[in-house]
Each structure stands twice: as C-alpha cells, then as structure tokens.
Amino acid sequence: MKKITKKQWISFSIWAVLYTLFSVWMENLWLLFGLIVLADIYFTRFIPWRIWKKSKNRRVYEMLEWVDDILFALIAVYLINLFVFQNYQIPSSSLEKTLLVGDYLYVSKLSFGPRVPNTPLSFPLVQHTLPLLNCKSYLDWPQWGYKRLKGFGTVARNDIVVFNFPAGDTVALRMQNPDFHTHVHQYGREAVYSHPEIFGEIIYRPVDKRENYVKRCVGIPGDSLLLRENQLYINGEKMTNPENMQLNYYVETDGTPITEEQFRALDVSKADRILYSAETGNYNMLTYMGFKPNETGRFNLIYHLPLTEKSLALAQKMSFVKQIKVEQDIWSDVYPIEYETGWQRDNYGPIWIPKKGATVELNPLNLAIYTRCIVNYEHNTLQTLPDGSILINGKAATTYTFKYDYYFMMGDNRHNSADSRMWGFVPEDHVVGKPVMIWLSIDKDRKLFNGGIRWHRMFRMANKG
C-alpha cells in the first residue's frame, strides 16, 4: 500500500464526517459500515474504483470519464432531490392568485423532514413515468415502509404544502381525472375494470410515486372544520381568508365588452374568461342564476370570472357593470361520495380531522368519512356485517385509533380547486415538502419577451397567505 498523503486524510475525514452525520440523521447506524468503503476508496484500494484511468486508449479514457461524471451527477441530483429540495411547476389554477400557473418553485424537503423513499430504485427527476418510453420510472422492488427524517418543523395551519395525491393510489391510465375512486362510485367497479378501451389499464402507484399536488393546509390534526357560504371556521372560530383567495362571479355588463386592458387590471387570465350571451345557449342557467333578458328579449353580456376581493371591488366600480353575483353552490359530489351528508362545495362539514393516537367511535357516517384512512392509508381490513357490526382485521370493533396524522387541504381559488372537499384527507406520509421560493414565472398569455416572464415574481417567497 502506498504512503497515505495529507490530501487523502483530509478528503477522507470530510466525507467520513458528512457520511456519519447522514447515518445518524437516517437513524440507521448500520449505514456506518459504509465507512469501510470510504476507507477503501481513499486508502486501501482493494477494489479498483478508478482502474479506467490507467487506460492507454484515449477514446476509451474520455468515454469512461464522461460516464464517471454523469453517474456522479445523477447520484448527487438523486440525493438532493430526495433529501433537500426539488423543483415543482404549478400546473393548475387551484392556488391562484397566491401561486400562478407557470410559477416554478423550489420545494424544501427539510421544512417538514424528508421521507425515506418507498421506492428507492427510481430514475431521478421523474415522478412515475419515463418520457418518450412511456413506462414506469421506478422498480417495484424493494419497497420500504414510511419513515420521515427530522426536519425544521411540522405542517402548520395555512402552510402551502406539496403532497402526493392521496386518491392517486389506483389509477385508470386513460381517464385520470376524476380519480379512479370517483369512477368506481359513478360507474361501478366492474364497469371500470371491464372497459379498458375507455378507462385504460388500472395500475397501483406507491405513495412517493403518486402525482404531486400543491394546496393550502387549512386544517391540522385534531381540528374540527366547517365551511359556510365560503367562509372557513376551525374549532368554531372564524378564520381570516387568504389575501388572494378567489371565488367565481357572474359579471353582467350593459352590453359593453370588457377589454384586454381591463381583464389584466382584474388579473383574469385568458383561460379563465367565459362569456355568456344569447348565442351561447345558456338561457336556463342564466335564468336560474336570476338574470333577466333586456328589453330586446336577449341577455346582456355576462362574464363568468374568478375574482379576488380586490378585483371584485375594481369590477364593481366599472361604470358599465350592472350587477355581479357570486357563483351558487351546485357541487354535490363531495367527500365522502359514498354517503349522503348534504354537504356541498361552499357549505361543507363539520368534519373532524384525524390525529395520531386519537380514537373515534364507529358509526355509518364515521365509517364513510374514515374508511379510506383505516383501509387505504393505514392498511387494515374492514368489513361491515349484515347485522351492522364491524370487523377490523377480522376482530369486532366499535372504535378505531388512528396511526397517522392527517391534514385538510384547500386551494385559494376556492371555486376552481379539486381538494380535500372532493377526495378527503392527506395522510402525513403523503406530505412532500414546503414551497419556499419562486425561481421563475412564465405567463402563457404573453410572448416570452413581452411580459411573458413575470420578473416581479422571481426569487420571492412562495409560502405566503
């Protein structure tokens, strides 16, 4: 063995300290056996880690040098993506105007503590499907259980959170929206499985490979949540609405169209502008909403627009606007969809959010609300017998004690957000991280160098109310 240089000792010491700290953070001291590998890399070299550097063929040497650099980069990116942060693009308008479609975010894994991956063997920077090849980006084996490392804090009420879509455990590949469980409720399990030409292949995805969603956490474990006329109450206390919360409104004008400049002042994107008129065939809907035809027997121009409180005040000041009405609550397919609660999108609850270690008595309503928690997320079997008695894991049960904490997520764009009101709670093992900064923002309604880059949003904090 050659003489060990000072440089070797310094390099080994730095990596050994970092690796030891990582092993302690992982709470797995068996990983310390990896120090033997580090010692071999820097000192003993029983394994010829860099034998390719001795190649006298320059082309082979350069090719292997590229392979070495690429492998190192992939491993580094994979570890950073798993344990530190990942990039995330806002795909939908559910959090507008807090976060906009086209915002690119840094999502901190350290804020709530990173998860040890359920599927450790996966391609970095790809969620579940390899582009072009259109195949899974991960191997089903090995599968690890849920474990979260220590982070800087826990999910708090009003935090904006990135999480894996809970109802995305089973996916109909051809019809992924709405989710598989909604399809089963609407059409029946047999119909969904027996019509692959419509629904496609039915697949299961592990927790960390389900779609990433981003919403605001409005309810934390142990909270009692109630929504009345779009106003949120937690534990009986009226909550302050997010500054940029939006609702949908019908805006009737005297026949004067709203200009592009006025739409921009109202901060309404092109995708969100819907115009109703006599020609659009919405007579019954407009009549139901309370609008009346004018003296010619036709309806005036009526726009359907999402507006913040600030934008609503601006619209009300426009001289040609006759009246503005908030969109009425017409959604009835809310969680739990298997039970008639009478709840709707704007009038939801009261509902209690499960807390780890808390116990609930089981009755028909509680079963409808918490069955997914008991079966899908906490992996128990549940059976209701003809006499109404309940078996959990084959044993009679009248109560259930939760193993996880759960959260209730909602979008700030309240009338245009598929959230916990539609598909239920978010288990703690589905929480990915916390958006901390917008590093790029693209406005798809404008050309790239003519307002297409939202410079004023770049490098600003993302997790605000």
Short mmCIF file of C-alpha atoms in Angstrom, two decimals:
data_model
loop_
_atom_site.label_atom_id
_atom_site.label_comp_id
_atom_site.label_asym_id
_atom_site.label_seq_id
_atom_site.Cartn_x
_atom_site.Cartn_y
_atom_site.Cartn_z
CA MET A 1 0.00 0.00 0.00
CA LYS A 2 1.38 3.39 -1.00
CA LYS A 3 2.07 6.08 1.55
CA ILE A 4 -1.09 7.93 2.54
CA THR A 5 -0.87 11.62 1.75
CA LYS A 6 -2.18 14.54 3.78
CA LYS A 7 -4.67 15.32 0.99
CA GLN A 8 -6.09 11.79 1.23
CA TRP A 9 -6.54 12.12 5.01
CA ILE A 10 -8.30 15.48 4.65
CA SER A 11 -10.63 14.25 1.89
CA PHE A 12 -11.45 11.06 3.79
CA SER A 13 -12.08 12.97 7.03
CA ILE A 14 -14.51 15.41 5.38
CA TRP A 15 -16.51 12.67 3.66
CA ALA A 16 -16.42 10.43 6.75
CA VAL A 17 -17.83 13.19 8.98
CA LEU A 18 -20.57 14.00 6.44
CA TYR A 19 -21.43 10.34 5.99
CA THR A 20 -21.53 9.74 9.76
CA LEU A 21 -23.87 12.71 10.26
CA PHE A 22 -26.07 11.39 7.44
CA SER A 23 -26.22 7.94 9.09
CA VAL A 24 -27.21 9.48 12.43
CA TRP A 25 -29.86 11.62 10.67
CA MET A 26 -31.20 8.48 8.98
CA GLU A 27 -31.34 6.83 12.44
CA ASN A 28 -29.66 3.77 10.95
CA LEU A 29 -26.22 3.11 12.39
CA TRP A 30 -25.85 0.04 10.16
CA LEU A 31 -25.01 2.55 7.45
CA LEU A 32 -21.73 3.26 9.27
CA PHE A 33 -20.33 0.11 7.69
CA GLY A 34 -20.16 2.30 4.59
CA LEU A 35 -17.10 3.95 6.18
CA ILE A 36 -15.21 0.79 5.20
CA VAL A 37 -15.99 1.57 1.53
CA LEU A 38 -14.81 5.17 2.01
CA ALA A 39 -11.59 3.92 3.58
CA ASP A 40 -11.02 1.62 0.62
CA ILE A 41 -11.66 4.45 -1.86
CA TYR A 42 -9.10 6.75 -0.22
CA PHE A 43 -6.60 4.37 1.37
CA THR A 44 -6.51 0.61 0.80
CA ARG A 45 -7.96 0.45 -2.73
CA PHE A 46 -8.60 -3.27 -2.71
CA ILE A 47 -11.38 -2.55 -5.20
CA PRO A 48 -10.00 -0.84 -8.35
CA TRP A 49 -12.51 2.03 -8.31
CA ARG A 50 -10.65 4.07 -10.91
CA ILE A 51 -8.88 1.43 -12.94
CA TRP A 52 -10.23 3.06 -16.10
CA LYS A 53 -7.83 5.96 -15.53
CA LYS A 54 -4.97 3.64 -16.39
CA SER A 55 -6.33 3.02 -19.89
CA LYS A 56 -3.86 3.95 -22.62
CA ASN A 57 -6.66 4.23 -25.19
CA ARG A 58 -7.56 7.90 -25.18
CA ARG A 59 -11.04 7.39 -26.64
CA VAL A 60 -11.86 4.77 -24.00
CA TYR A 61 -10.43 7.01 -21.28
CA GLU A 62 -12.51 10.03 -22.38
CA MET A 63 -15.70 7.97 -22.72
CA LEU A 64 -15.31 6.44 -19.25
CA GLU A 65 -14.51 9.85 -17.82
CA TRP A 66 -17.83 11.10 -19.19
CA VAL A 67 -19.64 8.06 -17.75
CA ASP A 68 -17.99 8.67 -14.37
CA ASP A 69 -19.05 12.35 -14.34
CA ILE A 70 -22.61 11.56 -15.44
CA LEU A 71 -23.03 8.84 -12.80
CA PHE A 72 -21.73 11.15 -10.09
CA ALA A 73 -24.09 13.93 -11.23
CA LEU A 74 -27.09 11.58 -11.34
CA ILE A 75 -26.37 10.27 -7.83
CA ALA A 76 -25.86 13.80 -6.50
CA VAL A 77 -29.09 15.05 -8.11
CA TYR A 78 -30.97 11.99 -6.85
CA LEU A 79 -29.84 12.56 -3.25
CA ILE A 80 -30.52 16.31 -3.37
CA ASN A 81 -33.96 15.66 -4.87
CA LEU A 82 -34.74 13.09 -2.16
CA PHE A 83 -33.45 14.84 0.93
CA VAL A 84 -33.00 18.58 0.31
CA PHE A 85 -35.30 20.13 -2.31
CA GLN A 86 -36.97 19.52 -5.64
CA ASN A 87 -38.32 21.70 -8.42
CA TYR A 88 -42.05 21.94 -8.92
CA GLN A 89 -44.13 23.66 -11.58
CA ILE A 90 -47.63 24.94 -10.79
CA PRO A 91 -49.83 23.05 -13.31
CA SER A 92 -53.30 24.35 -12.43
CA SER A 93 -55.06 27.42 -11.10
CA SER A 94 -56.17 25.97 -7.75
CA LEU A 95 -53.95 28.35 -5.73
CA GLU A 96 -54.34 31.47 -7.82
CA LYS A 97 -53.65 34.27 -7.18
CA THR A 98 -51.26 33.14 -4.44
CA LEU A 99 -49.35 30.86 -6.80
CA LEU A 100 -49.90 31.18 -10.54
CA VAL A 101 -49.92 28.71 -13.40
CA GLY A 102 -46.38 28.95 -14.79
CA ASP A 103 -44.67 29.50 -11.43
CA TYR A 104 -41.60 27.33 -10.90
CA LEU A 105 -40.84 26.60 -7.25
CA TYR A 106 -38.10 25.31 -5.01
CA VAL A 107 -39.84 22.87 -2.65
CA SER A 108 -37.95 22.32 0.59
CA LYS A 109 -37.85 18.73 1.85
CA LEU A 110 -36.11 19.88 5.03
CA SER A 111 -39.01 22.07 6.20
CA PHE A 112 -41.10 19.09 7.36
CA GLY A 113 -38.35 16.47 7.17
CA PRO A 114 -37.63 14.39 4.04
CA ARG A 115 -39.11 10.94 3.66
CA VAL A 116 -37.03 7.85 3.13
CA PRO A 117 -38.26 6.77 -0.35
CA ASN A 118 -40.80 3.96 -0.60
CA THR A 119 -39.29 3.09 -4.00
CA PRO A 120 -35.53 3.69 -3.68
CA LEU A 121 -34.69 2.39 -7.16
CA SER A 122 -36.09 5.07 -9.45
CA PHE A 123 -34.89 7.43 -12.16
CA PRO A 124 -34.07 10.91 -10.76
CA LEU A 125 -36.18 13.98 -11.63
CA VAL A 126 -39.05 11.84 -12.98
CA GLN A 127 -42.18 11.30 -10.90
CA HIS A 128 -43.57 7.98 -12.16
CA THR A 129 -43.34 7.70 -15.96
CA LEU A 130 -40.29 7.96 -18.21
CA PRO A 131 -40.93 10.41 -21.05
CA LEU A 132 -40.82 9.06 -24.61
CA LEU A 133 -40.59 5.46 -23.38
CA ASN A 134 -43.90 5.87 -21.52
CA CYS A 135 -43.02 3.23 -18.94
CA LYS A 136 -42.58 3.23 -15.18
CA SER A 137 -39.60 5.23 -13.92
CA TYR A 138 -39.13 3.03 -10.85
CA LEU A 139 -38.76 -0.59 -9.82
CA ASP A 140 -41.46 -2.16 -7.65
CA TRP A 141 -38.83 -3.92 -5.55
CA PRO A 142 -37.61 -3.15 -2.98
CA GLN A 143 -40.49 -1.37 -1.24
CA TRP A 144 -39.74 0.39 2.06
CA GLY A 145 -42.24 1.48 4.71
CA TYR A 146 -42.93 5.04 5.78
CA LYS A 147 -40.16 6.85 7.63
CA ARG A 148 -39.65 10.61 7.91
CA LEU A 149 -36.35 12.12 8.96
CA LYS A 150 -36.13 15.06 11.32
CA GLY A 151 -36.80 18.43 9.72
CA PHE A 152 -37.05 22.07 10.75
CA GLY A 153 -40.72 21.82 11.73
CA THR A 154 -44.11 20.29 11.03
CA VAL A 155 -47.03 21.27 8.82
CA ALA A 156 -48.85 24.26 10.34
CA ARG A 157 -52.25 25.68 9.56
CA ASN A 158 -52.14 27.99 6.48
CA ASP A 159 -48.88 26.50 5.18
CA ILE A 160 -48.80 25.86 1.45
CA VAL A 161 -47.82 22.20 1.06
CA VAL A 162 -46.74 19.92 -1.78
CA PHE A 163 -48.03 16.37 -1.26
CA ASN A 164 -48.69 13.15 -3.13
CA PHE A 165 -52.29 12.88 -4.31
CA PRO A 166 -53.98 10.51 -1.79
CA ALA A 167 -56.64 9.26 -4.23
CA GLY A 168 -53.88 8.53 -6.75
CA ASP A 169 -53.09 5.13 -5.25
CA THR A 170 -55.07 3.41 -8.01
CA VAL A 171 -55.09 4.98 -11.47
CA ALA A 172 -57.12 4.43 -14.63
CA LEU A 173 -54.48 5.47 -17.15
CA ARG A 174 -56.85 6.71 -19.86
CA MET A 175 -59.12 8.66 -17.52
CA GLN A 176 -57.07 10.02 -14.62
CA ASN A 177 -59.36 12.97 -13.92
CA PRO A 178 -61.52 12.48 -11.96
CA ASP A 179 -59.74 9.85 -9.91
CA PHE A 180 -60.29 6.09 -10.01
CA HIS A 181 -62.40 6.03 -6.82
CA THR A 182 -64.83 8.56 -8.30
CA HIS A 183 -65.13 6.42 -11.45
CA VAL A 184 -65.94 3.37 -9.31
CA HIS A 185 -68.61 5.35 -7.44
CA GLN A 186 -70.15 6.65 -10.67
CA TYR A 187 -69.95 3.56 -12.90
CA GLY A 188 -69.25 0.62 -10.60
CA ARG A 189 -66.01 -1.32 -10.10
CA GLU A 190 -66.91 -4.00 -12.65
CA ALA A 191 -67.61 -1.43 -15.37
CA VAL A 192 -64.29 0.35 -14.78
CA TYR A 193 -62.26 -2.88 -14.90
CA SER A 194 -64.15 -4.39 -17.83
CA HIS A 195 -63.82 -1.41 -20.20
CA PRO A 196 -60.09 -0.83 -20.78
CA GLU A 197 -60.90 0.90 -24.09
CA ILE A 198 -62.47 3.70 -22.02
CA PHE A 199 -60.59 3.73 -18.73
CA GLY A 200 -57.33 2.13 -19.81
CA GLU A 201 -55.10 -0.10 -17.71
CA ILE A 202 -55.73 0.06 -13.95
CA ILE A 203 -52.43 0.36 -12.04
CA TYR A 204 -51.31 0.86 -8.44
CA ARG A 205 -48.72 3.51 -7.50
CA PRO A 206 -46.73 3.60 -4.25
CA VAL A 207 -47.09 6.73 -2.12
CA ASP A 208 -43.97 8.55 -3.31
CA LYS A 209 -44.82 7.94 -6.99
CA ARG A 210 -48.31 9.42 -6.93
CA GLU A 211 -48.95 12.77 -8.60
CA ASN A 212 -47.69 15.85 -6.77
CA TYR A 213 -50.36 18.34 -5.71
CA VAL A 214 -49.97 21.72 -4.03
CA LYS A 215 -52.65 23.26 -1.79
CA ARG A 216 -53.01 25.27 1.39
CA CYS A 217 -53.31 23.34 4.63
CA VAL A 218 -56.43 24.79 6.27
CA GLY A 219 -56.93 22.08 8.88
CA ILE A 220 -54.37 20.24 11.01
CA PRO A 221 -54.75 17.00 13.04
CA GLY A 222 -57.44 17.26 15.69
CA ASP A 223 -59.17 20.28 14.13
CA SER A 224 -62.91 20.44 13.55
CA LEU A 225 -63.54 22.13 10.19
CA LEU A 226 -66.67 23.84 8.91
CA LEU A 227 -67.31 25.82 5.71
CA ARG A 228 -70.39 28.05 5.50
CA GLU A 229 -71.10 30.27 2.48
CA ASN A 230 -67.40 30.07 1.53
CA GLN A 231 -66.29 31.17 5.00
CA LEU A 232 -64.00 28.78 6.86
CA TYR A 233 -64.37 28.03 10.58
CA ILE A 234 -61.85 25.98 12.57
CA ASN A 235 -62.86 24.73 16.01
CA GLY A 236 -65.75 27.19 15.90
CA GLU A 237 -63.51 30.19 15.19
CA LYS A 238 -63.88 32.24 12.01
CA MET A 239 -60.65 32.11 10.01
CA THR A 240 -59.06 35.01 8.15
CA ASN A 241 -59.28 34.31 4.43
CA PRO A 242 -56.04 34.22 2.41
CA GLU A 243 -55.27 37.64 0.93
CA ASN A 244 -55.55 36.37 -2.65
CA MET A 245 -58.48 33.98 -2.21
CA GLN A 246 -60.73 33.83 -5.29
CA LEU A 247 -64.37 32.97 -5.89
CA ASN A 248 -66.24 32.68 -9.18
CA TYR A 249 -68.62 35.51 -10.10
CA TYR A 250 -71.09 36.27 -12.88
CA VAL A 251 -70.47 39.82 -14.09
CA GLU A 252 -73.28 41.40 -16.14
CA THR A 253 -72.49 44.47 -18.25
CA ASP A 254 -74.83 46.82 -20.14
CA GLY A 255 -73.59 45.26 -23.38
CA THR A 256 -70.14 46.82 -23.25
CA PRO A 257 -67.43 44.17 -23.55
CA ILE A 258 -64.57 44.03 -21.07
CA THR A 259 -61.31 45.00 -22.81
CA GLU A 260 -57.99 43.18 -22.64
CA GLU A 261 -56.56 46.02 -20.55
CA GLN A 262 -59.45 45.73 -18.09
CA PHE A 263 -59.05 41.95 -17.87
CA ARG A 264 -55.40 42.46 -16.98
CA ALA A 265 -56.36 45.03 -14.35
CA LEU A 266 -58.75 42.42 -12.92
CA ASP A 267 -55.91 39.89 -13.15
CA VAL A 268 -58.00 37.33 -15.05
CA SER A 269 -56.12 35.06 -17.45
CA LYS A 270 -57.48 34.18 -20.90
CA ALA A 271 -58.20 30.61 -19.81
CA ASP A 272 -60.48 31.90 -17.02
CA ARG A 273 -62.64 34.21 -19.16
CA ILE A 274 -66.02 32.72 -20.03
CA LEU A 275 -68.60 34.82 -21.86
CA TYR A 276 -72.30 34.02 -21.72
CA SER A 277 -74.73 35.58 -24.16
CA ALA A 278 -77.94 34.78 -26.01
CA GLU A 279 -75.91 32.87 -28.58
CA THR A 280 -74.21 30.55 -26.10
CA GLY A 281 -77.34 28.54 -25.31
CA ASN A 282 -77.27 29.13 -21.56
CA TYR A 283 -80.76 30.59 -21.23
CA ASN A 284 -81.92 28.20 -18.49
CA MET A 285 -78.72 28.55 -16.48
CA LEU A 286 -78.80 32.35 -16.62
CA THR A 287 -82.47 32.38 -15.65
CA TYR A 288 -81.71 30.04 -12.75
CA MET A 289 -78.98 32.47 -11.64
CA GLY A 290 -81.56 35.27 -11.51
CA PHE A 291 -80.51 37.19 -14.63
CA LYS A 292 -83.28 38.62 -16.78
CA PRO A 293 -83.38 39.39 -20.51
CA ASN A 294 -83.22 43.05 -21.54
CA GLU A 295 -85.93 44.97 -23.44
CA THR A 296 -85.00 43.16 -26.68
CA GLY A 297 -85.62 39.80 -25.04
CA ARG A 298 -81.93 38.93 -25.05
CA PHE A 299 -79.45 38.70 -22.21
CA ASN A 300 -76.78 41.31 -21.81
CA LEU A 301 -73.13 40.24 -21.89
CA ILE A 302 -72.47 38.12 -18.80
CA TYR A 303 -68.95 37.03 -17.90
CA HIS A 304 -68.00 34.15 -15.63
CA LEU A 305 -64.77 35.19 -13.88
CA PRO A 306 -62.69 34.22 -10.83
CA LEU A 307 -62.04 37.36 -8.77
CA THR A 308 -60.15 38.19 -5.61
CA GLU A 309 -61.65 40.61 -3.12
CA LYS A 310 -59.51 43.38 -4.62
CA SER A 311 -60.53 42.52 -8.20
CA LEU A 312 -64.19 42.30 -7.17
CA ALA A 313 -64.03 45.83 -5.76
CA LEU A 314 -62.46 47.06 -9.02
CA ALA A 315 -65.15 45.35 -11.14
CA GLN A 316 -67.89 46.90 -9.03
CA LYS A 317 -66.51 50.37 -9.86
CA MET A 318 -66.68 49.85 -13.64
CA SER A 319 -69.44 52.13 -14.95
CA PHE A 320 -70.78 49.62 -17.49
CA VAL A 321 -71.16 46.77 -14.97
CA LYS A 322 -74.82 46.32 -13.99
CA GLN A 323 -74.57 43.59 -11.36
CA ILE A 324 -72.25 40.91 -10.01
CA LYS A 325 -73.38 37.63 -8.47
CA VAL A 326 -71.27 35.01 -6.74
CA GLU A 327 -71.47 31.55 -8.31
CA GLN A 328 -74.01 29.45 -6.43
CA ASP A 329 -73.08 26.19 -4.77
CA ILE A 330 -74.02 23.43 -7.21
CA TRP A 331 -71.39 20.77 -6.40
CA SER A 332 -72.91 17.81 -4.58
CA ASP A 333 -70.28 15.11 -5.24
CA VAL A 334 -68.08 15.91 -2.28
CA TYR A 335 -66.20 13.67 0.13
CA PRO A 336 -67.33 11.17 1.29
CA ILE A 337 -69.05 10.40 -2.00
CA GLU A 338 -70.43 7.09 -0.69
CA TYR A 339 -72.62 8.78 1.93
CA GLU A 340 -75.33 11.44 1.63
CA THR A 341 -74.20 14.12 4.06
CA GLY A 342 -75.97 17.10 2.49
CA TRP A 343 -72.58 18.84 2.31
CA GLN A 344 -71.56 20.85 -0.74
CA ARG A 345 -68.55 22.71 -2.03
CA ASP A 346 -69.30 26.02 -0.28
CA ASN A 347 -71.13 24.53 2.71
CA TYR A 348 -69.06 21.63 3.98
CA GLY A 349 -68.82 19.86 7.30
CA PRO A 350 -68.48 19.92 10.22
CA ILE A 351 -65.75 17.30 9.85
CA TRP A 352 -63.11 16.21 12.36
CA ILE A 353 -59.56 15.76 11.05
CA PRO A 354 -57.89 12.57 12.38
CA LYS A 355 -54.98 12.87 14.79
CA LYS A 356 -52.39 10.21 15.54
CA GLY A 357 -53.35 8.32 18.70
CA ALA A 358 -56.90 9.71 18.78
CA THR A 359 -59.86 7.31 18.93
CA VAL A 360 -63.26 7.66 17.26
CA GLU A 361 -66.44 5.68 17.73
CA LEU A 362 -67.52 3.94 14.55
CA ASN A 363 -70.96 4.65 13.08
CA PRO A 364 -72.25 4.86 9.48
CA LEU A 365 -71.14 8.49 9.00
CA ASN A 366 -67.72 7.96 10.59
CA LEU A 367 -67.21 4.84 8.51
CA ALA A 368 -67.93 6.79 5.33
CA ILE A 369 -65.52 9.56 6.35
CA TYR A 370 -62.68 7.46 7.77
CA THR A 371 -62.75 4.15 5.83
CA ARG A 372 -60.08 5.36 3.39
CA CYS A 373 -57.88 6.29 6.35
CA ILE A 374 -58.38 2.92 8.01
CA VAL A 375 -58.05 0.75 4.88
CA ASN A 376 -56.12 2.59 2.16
CA TYR A 377 -53.68 4.63 4.24
CA GLU A 378 -53.23 2.55 7.41
CA HIS A 379 -53.55 -0.82 5.64
CA ASN A 380 -56.21 -2.56 7.68
CA THR A 381 -59.06 -4.76 6.52
CA LEU A 382 -62.57 -3.56 7.33
CA GLN A 383 -65.82 -5.44 6.97
CA THR A 384 -69.38 -4.45 7.87
CA LEU A 385 -71.60 -7.43 8.64
CA PRO A 386 -75.33 -7.65 7.80
CA ASP A 387 -76.23 -7.01 11.45
CA GLY A 388 -74.28 -3.73 11.36
CA SER A 389 -71.31 -4.93 13.42
CA ILE A 390 -67.83 -4.04 12.21
CA LEU A 391 -64.72 -6.20 11.85
CA ILE A 392 -61.27 -4.60 11.60
CA ASN A 393 -58.53 -7.10 10.74
CA GLY A 394 -61.07 -9.84 11.48
CA LYS A 395 -61.87 -8.63 15.01
CA ALA A 396 -65.05 -6.94 16.25
CA ALA A 397 -64.56 -3.19 16.67
CA THR A 398 -66.68 -0.29 17.85
CA THR A 399 -63.85 2.25 17.85
CA TYR A 400 -60.69 2.95 15.89
CA THR A 401 -57.40 4.59 16.92
CA PHE A 402 -55.51 6.38 14.17
CA LYS A 403 -51.86 5.61 13.42
CA TYR A 404 -51.17 8.76 11.34
CA ASP A 405 -51.79 12.47 11.49
CA TYR A 406 -53.96 13.86 8.69
CA TYR A 407 -54.43 17.26 7.05
CA PHE A 408 -57.21 19.05 5.21
CA MET A 409 -56.03 20.85 2.06
CA MET A 410 -57.85 23.52 0.04
CA GLY A 411 -56.99 25.78 -2.87
CA ASP A 412 -57.15 29.57 -2.58
CA ASN A 413 -59.05 29.56 -5.88
CA ARG A 414 -61.97 28.11 -3.93
CA HIS A 415 -64.42 27.51 -6.77
CA ASN A 416 -61.80 26.04 -9.11
CA SER A 417 -59.95 23.65 -6.83
CA ALA A 418 -60.29 19.87 -6.58
CA ASP A 419 -59.14 19.46 -3.00
CA SER A 420 -59.94 17.72 0.29
CA ARG A 421 -63.60 18.63 -0.16
CA MET A 422 -63.60 16.25 -3.14
CA TRP A 423 -61.20 13.45 -2.12
CA GLY A 424 -60.62 13.69 1.62
CA PHE A 425 -57.68 13.91 3.98
CA VAL A 426 -53.94 13.97 3.26
CA PRO A 427 -52.04 11.45 5.45
CA GLU A 428 -48.72 12.54 6.94
CA ASP A 429 -46.79 10.02 4.84
CA HIS A 430 -48.00 11.79 1.67
CA VAL A 431 -46.51 15.18 2.63
CA VAL A 432 -43.59 16.03 0.30
CA GLY A 433 -42.41 19.48 1.33
CA LYS A 434 -42.95 23.20 1.53
CA PRO A 435 -42.59 25.65 -1.39
CA VAL A 436 -40.05 28.25 -0.31
CA MET A 437 -39.23 30.32 -3.37
CA ILE A 438 -40.42 31.10 -6.90
CA TRP A 439 -37.34 31.00 -9.12
CA LEU A 440 -39.13 31.51 -12.44
CA SER A 441 -42.62 32.56 -13.52
CA ILE A 442 -43.95 32.33 -17.11
CA ASP A 443 -47.19 33.98 -18.25
CA LYS A 444 -48.56 31.79 -21.04
CA ASP A 445 -50.89 34.60 -22.19
CA ARG A 446 -47.97 36.76 -23.33
CA LYS A 447 -44.94 36.39 -25.55
CA LEU A 448 -41.75 35.47 -23.72
CA PHE A 449 -40.03 38.86 -24.04
CA ASN A 450 -43.20 40.93 -23.99
CA GLY A 451 -44.39 40.35 -20.46
CA GLY A 452 -44.09 36.56 -20.73
CA ILE A 453 -41.57 36.43 -17.90
CA ARG A 454 -43.08 37.72 -14.67
CA TRP A 455 -39.91 39.37 -13.39
CA HIS A 456 -41.66 40.76 -10.31
CA ARG A 457 -42.42 37.22 -9.06
CA MET A 458 -38.92 35.81 -9.44
CA PHE A 459 -36.97 35.00 -6.28
CA ARG A 460 -39.83 35.87 -3.97
CA MET A 461 -41.03 33.75 -1.08
CA ALA A 462 -43.69 31.27 -2.12
CA ASN A 463 -45.32 30.21 1.16
CA LYS A 464 -47.42 33.26 1.95
CA GLY A 465 -51.07 33.80 2.71
#
